[in-house]
CSV table of C-alpha atoms in Angstrom, one decimal:
chain,number,residue,atom,x,y,z
N,1,MET,CA,14.9,-121.2,163.2
N,2,ASP,CA,12.3,-119.9,160.6
N,3,ILE,CA,10.3,-121.7,158.4
N,4,ASP,CA,12.5,-120.7,155.4
N,5,TRP,CA,15.7,-122.2,156.8
N,6,LEU,CA,13.4,-125.3,157.6
N,7,ILE,CA,12.4,-125.6,154.0
N,8,SER,CA,15.9,-125.0,152.7
N,9,LEU,CA,17.2,-127.9,155.1
N,10,VAL,CA,14.5,-130.4,154.2
N,11,THR,CA,15.5,-129.5,150.7
N,12,ILE,CA,19.0,-130.1,150.7
N,13,ILE,CA,18.5,-133.2,152.6
N,14,GLY,CA,16.0,-134.5,150.0
N,15,VAL,CA,18.5,-133.3,147.2
N,16,ASP,CA,21.4,-135.7,148.9
N,17,ILE,CA,19.1,-138.3,149.3
N,18,ILE,CA,18.0,-138.4,145.6
N,19,LEU,CA,21.6,-137.5,144.1
N,20,GLY,CA,23.6,-139.6,146.7
N,21,GLY,CA,22.7,-142.7,144.9
N,22,ASP,CA,24.7,-142.1,142.0
N,23,ASN,CA,27.8,-141.2,144.1
N,24,ALA,CA,27.3,-144.6,146.0
N,25,ILE,CA,27.5,-146.5,142.8
N,26,VAL,CA,30.7,-144.8,141.7
N,27,VAL,CA,32.2,-146.1,145.0
N,28,ALA,CA,31.1,-149.6,144.7
N,29,LEU,CA,32.1,-149.9,141.2
N,30,ALA,CA,35.6,-148.2,141.6
N,31,CYS,CA,36.2,-150.7,144.5
N,32,ARG,CA,34.7,-153.8,143.1
N,33,HIS,CA,37.9,-155.2,142.0
N,34,LEU,CA,39.9,-154.7,145.4
N,35,HIS,CA,40.8,-157.2,148.0
N,36,PRO,CA,38.3,-156.9,150.8
N,37,ASP,CA,41.1,-156.1,153.2
N,38,VAL,CA,41.8,-152.8,151.2
N,39,ARG,CA,38.4,-152.1,149.9
N,40,ASN,CA,37.2,-150.3,153.2
N,41,LYS,CA,40.2,-148.2,153.1
N,42,ALA,CA,39.8,-147.2,149.7
N,43,ILE,CA,36.1,-146.2,150.3
N,44,ILE,CA,37.2,-144.1,153.3
N,45,LEU,CA,39.9,-142.3,151.7
N,46,GLY,CA,38.2,-141.8,148.6
N,47,ILE,CA,34.9,-140.5,150.2
N,48,THR,CA,37.1,-138.2,152.2
N,49,LEU,CA,39.0,-136.7,149.6
N,50,ALA,CA,36.0,-136.6,147.2
N,51,LEU,CA,33.9,-134.7,150.2
N,52,LEU,CA,36.6,-132.2,150.7
N,53,ILE,CA,36.6,-131.1,147.0
N,54,ARG,CA,32.9,-131.1,147.0
N,55,MET,CA,33.1,-128.7,150.1
N,56,CYS,CA,35.4,-126.5,148.2
N,57,LEU,CA,33.3,-126.4,145.2
N,58,THR,CA,30.2,-125.9,147.2
N,59,PHE,CA,31.4,-122.8,148.9
N,60,ILE,CA,32.8,-121.4,145.6
N,61,ALA,CA,29.3,-122.1,143.9
N,62,VAL,CA,27.7,-120.4,147.1
N,63,GLU,CA,29.9,-117.0,146.6
N,64,LEU,CA,29.6,-117.4,142.7
N,65,LEU,CA,25.5,-117.4,142.8
N,66,ALA,CA,25.8,-114.2,144.4
N,67,ILE,CA,26.8,-112.5,141.5
N,68,PRO,CA,23.9,-111.0,139.5
N,69,PHE,CA,21.6,-113.4,137.3
N,70,LEU,CA,24.1,-116.4,138.3
N,71,LEU,CA,21.5,-117.4,140.7
N,72,ALA,CA,18.9,-117.7,137.9
N,73,ILE,CA,21.4,-119.2,135.6
N,74,GLY,CA,22.0,-121.9,138.2
N,75,GLY,CA,18.4,-122.4,138.5
N,76,ALA,CA,17.7,-123.1,135.0
N,77,LEU,CA,20.8,-125.6,135.0
N,78,LEU,CA,19.2,-127.3,137.8
N,79,ILE,CA,16.0,-127.5,136.0
N,80,TYR,CA,17.9,-129.3,133.1
N,81,ILE,CA,19.6,-131.6,135.6
N,82,ALA,CA,16.2,-132.3,137.0
N,83,TYR,CA,15.1,-133.3,133.5
N,84,SER,CA,18.1,-135.4,132.8
N,85,LEU,CA,17.5,-137.3,136.0
N,86,LEU,CA,14.4,-138.6,134.4
N,87,ALA,CA,15.0,-138.6,130.8
N,88,THR,CA,18.6,-139.9,130.8
N,89,PRO,CA,19.0,-143.7,131.1
N,90,ASP,CA,21.6,-144.9,133.8
N,91,ASP,CA,24.9,-146.2,132.7
N,92,HIS,CA,27.8,-146.5,135.1
N,93,THR,CA,29.5,-149.3,133.3
N,94,THR,CA,32.4,-147.1,132.1
N,95,ILE,CA,33.7,-146.5,135.6
N,96,ASN,CA,36.7,-148.6,136.2
N,97,GLY,CA,38.5,-148.6,139.5
N,98,GLY,CA,41.6,-150.9,138.6
N,99,ASN,CA,43.0,-153.2,141.1
N,100,SER,CA,45.0,-151.2,143.4
N,101,LEU,CA,44.3,-148.8,146.1
N,102,TYR,CA,45.5,-145.6,144.6
N,103,SER,CA,43.5,-146.3,141.1
N,104,ALA,CA,40.3,-146.9,143.2
N,105,ILE,CA,40.6,-143.8,145.1
N,106,LYS,CA,41.5,-141.8,141.8
N,107,ALA,CA,38.5,-143.4,140.2
N,108,ILE,CA,36.1,-142.4,143.2
N,109,VAL,CA,37.6,-138.6,143.3
N,110,ILE,CA,37.5,-138.1,139.5
N,111,ALA,CA,34.1,-139.6,139.2
N,112,ASP,CA,32.5,-137.9,142.1
N,113,PHE,CA,34.1,-134.5,141.0
N,114,VAL,CA,32.2,-134.8,137.4
N,115,MET,CA,29.0,-136.4,138.6
N,116,GLY,CA,28.8,-134.2,141.9
N,117,PHE,CA,28.5,-131.1,140.2
N,118,ASP,CA,24.4,-131.3,140.1
N,119,ASN,CA,24.7,-132.0,143.8
N,120,VAL,CA,26.9,-128.9,144.3
N,121,ILE,CA,24.5,-126.4,142.4
N,122,ALA,CA,21.5,-127.9,144.3
N,123,VAL,CA,23.0,-127.6,147.8
N,124,ALA,CA,24.4,-124.0,147.0
N,125,GLY,CA,21.1,-122.9,145.5
N,126,ALA,CA,19.2,-124.4,148.5
N,127,ALA,CA,21.4,-123.0,151.0
N,128,HIS,CA,21.1,-119.2,149.9
N,129,GLY,CA,24.4,-118.4,151.2
N,130,ASN,CA,23.7,-119.9,154.5
N,131,THR,CA,27.3,-121.7,155.6
N,132,THR,CA,25.5,-123.7,158.3
N,133,LEU,CA,23.1,-125.4,155.8
N,134,VAL,CA,25.8,-126.0,153.2
N,135,LEU,CA,27.9,-127.8,156.0
N,136,ILE,CA,24.7,-129.9,157.1
N,137,GLY,CA,24.1,-130.7,153.5
N,138,LEU,CA,27.7,-132.1,152.9
N,139,LEU,CA,27.9,-134.1,156.2
N,140,PHE,CA,24.7,-135.6,155.5
N,141,SER,CA,25.7,-136.9,152.0
N,142,VAL,CA,28.3,-139.1,153.6
N,143,PRO,CA,26.1,-141.6,155.4
N,144,ILE,CA,24.0,-141.6,152.5
N,145,ILE,CA,26.9,-142.5,150.1
N,146,ILE,CA,28.6,-145.0,152.5
N,147,TRP,CA,25.5,-147.0,154.1
N,148,GLY,CA,22.3,-145.9,152.1
N,149,SER,CA,23.2,-146.8,148.6
N,150,LYS,CA,22.0,-150.3,148.4
N,151,ILE,CA,18.3,-149.3,150.2
N,152,ILE,CA,18.3,-146.1,147.9
N,153,LEU,CA,18.9,-148.1,144.7
N,154,LYS,CA,16.5,-151.0,145.9
N,155,ALA,CA,13.9,-148.3,146.5
N,156,PHE,CA,14.6,-146.7,142.7
N,157,ASP,CA,14.2,-150.0,141.2
N,158,ARG,CA,11.2,-151.3,143.0
N,159,PHE,CA,9.3,-147.9,143.1
N,160,PRO,CA,10.3,-146.0,139.8
N,161,ILE,CA,7.9,-143.1,141.0
N,162,ILE,CA,10.4,-142.0,143.7
N,163,ILE,CA,12.7,-140.8,140.8
N,164,TYR,CA,9.9,-138.5,139.8
N,165,PHE,CA,9.9,-137.3,143.5
N,166,GLY,CA,13.5,-136.7,143.3
N,167,ALA,CA,13.3,-134.7,140.2
N,168,ALA,CA,10.4,-132.6,141.5
N,169,ILE,CA,12.8,-131.7,144.6
N,170,LEU,CA,15.4,-130.6,142.2
N,171,ALA,CA,12.8,-128.3,140.0
N,172,PHE,CA,11.5,-127.0,143.1
N,173,THR,CA,15.0,-125.8,144.4
N,174,ALA,CA,15.5,-124.5,140.8
N,175,THR,CA,12.2,-122.4,141.2
N,176,ARG,CA,13.6,-121.2,144.5
N,177,MET,CA,16.7,-120.4,143.0
N,178,ILE,CA,15.3,-118.2,140.4
N,179,LYS,CA,12.8,-116.6,142.5
N,180,HIS,CA,15.6,-115.5,145.1
N,181,GLU,CA,17.7,-114.1,142.3
N,182,ASN,CA,17.7,-110.3,143.4
N,183,MET,CA,17.0,-109.0,139.8
N,184,LEU,CA,13.9,-111.1,139.6
N,185,SER,CA,12.6,-111.4,143.2
N,186,PRO,CA,10.4,-108.3,142.9
N,187,LEU,CA,8.6,-109.7,140.1
N,188,PHE,CA,7.7,-112.7,142.4
N,189,THR,CA,7.0,-110.9,145.5
N,190,HIS,CA,4.7,-108.4,144.1
N,191,HIS,CA,2.8,-111.2,142.1
N,192,PRO,CA,2.2,-114.1,144.3
N,193,SER,CA,0.0,-115.9,142.0
N,194,PHE,CA,2.6,-115.6,139.1
N,195,SER,CA,5.1,-117.0,141.6
N,196,ILE,CA,3.0,-120.0,142.4
N,197,ALA,CA,1.9,-120.5,138.7
N,198,PHE,CA,5.7,-120.4,137.8
N,199,GLN,CA,6.5,-123.2,140.2
N,200,VAL,CA,3.8,-125.2,139.1
N,201,ILE,CA,4.7,-124.9,135.4
N,202,VAL,CA,8.5,-125.5,135.8
N,203,ILE,CA,8.0,-128.6,138.1
N,204,GLY,CA,5.0,-130.0,136.0
N,205,GLY,CA,6.9,-129.4,132.9
N,206,VAL,CA,10.0,-131.0,134.1
N,207,LEU,CA,8.1,-134.2,135.4
N,208,LEU,CA,6.0,-134.3,131.8
N,209,LEU,CA,8.8,-133.7,129.6
N,210,GLY,CA,10.8,-136.2,131.5
N,211,TYR,CA,8.3,-139.1,131.2
N,212,LEU,CA,7.6,-138.5,127.6
N,213,THR,CA,11.3,-138.4,126.7
N,214,LYS,CA,11.9,-141.6,128.8
N,215,LYS,CA,8.9,-143.2,127.2
N,216,LYS,CA,10.2,-142.4,123.8
N,217,TYR,CA,13.8,-143.8,124.6
N,218,MET,CA,12.5,-146.9,126.0
N,219,GLY,CA,10.2,-147.2,122.6
N,220,HIS,CA,13.2,-146.9,120.5
N,221,ILE,CA,14.9,-149.7,122.4
N,222,ILE,CA,11.9,-152.0,122.1
């Protein structure tokens, strides 16, 4: 178990913690109109189906990221996702689970498919083709969605700085994806100082631009 494997594992867990909150909100909103007796069944079935779909998407993403330059493109996409985490206001009010078990499960699966894309890209990139890491990341996301949502959301509300920590994790993952791109890795391997500077600039740039955009948005509201 080398240090790179451990860094990837910690990164995947961090990604799941940060991005699992949105999926937990989806589950809560999709089931809010259900009778308490049906709610648990909808949560379990919805999350199970969503997890199976996400597992397939993640393994597909792992294979696709082996194509030349797609790892770098995925890293660039993740940089944008990290920026959006800070700059985009949260809005989950459009999620409607309806009043039936089927409609709630459908809402969970569809919303998780759409909103879970960032998680899929992040986990696939952080795993670097390691199937074990992918499975650990997917399994770790389940208790986060089921039990940890309220804790995470309260932490986000009480300590907004955690959002920036999460964006930094995503940006860090993105830089590692780009650095592991076969077509670009010699550039970073042969120039360690450039490698470090690249990571600092990307992570710092995401945090700064995200902060300024959020501040500008809040200023317009006021």
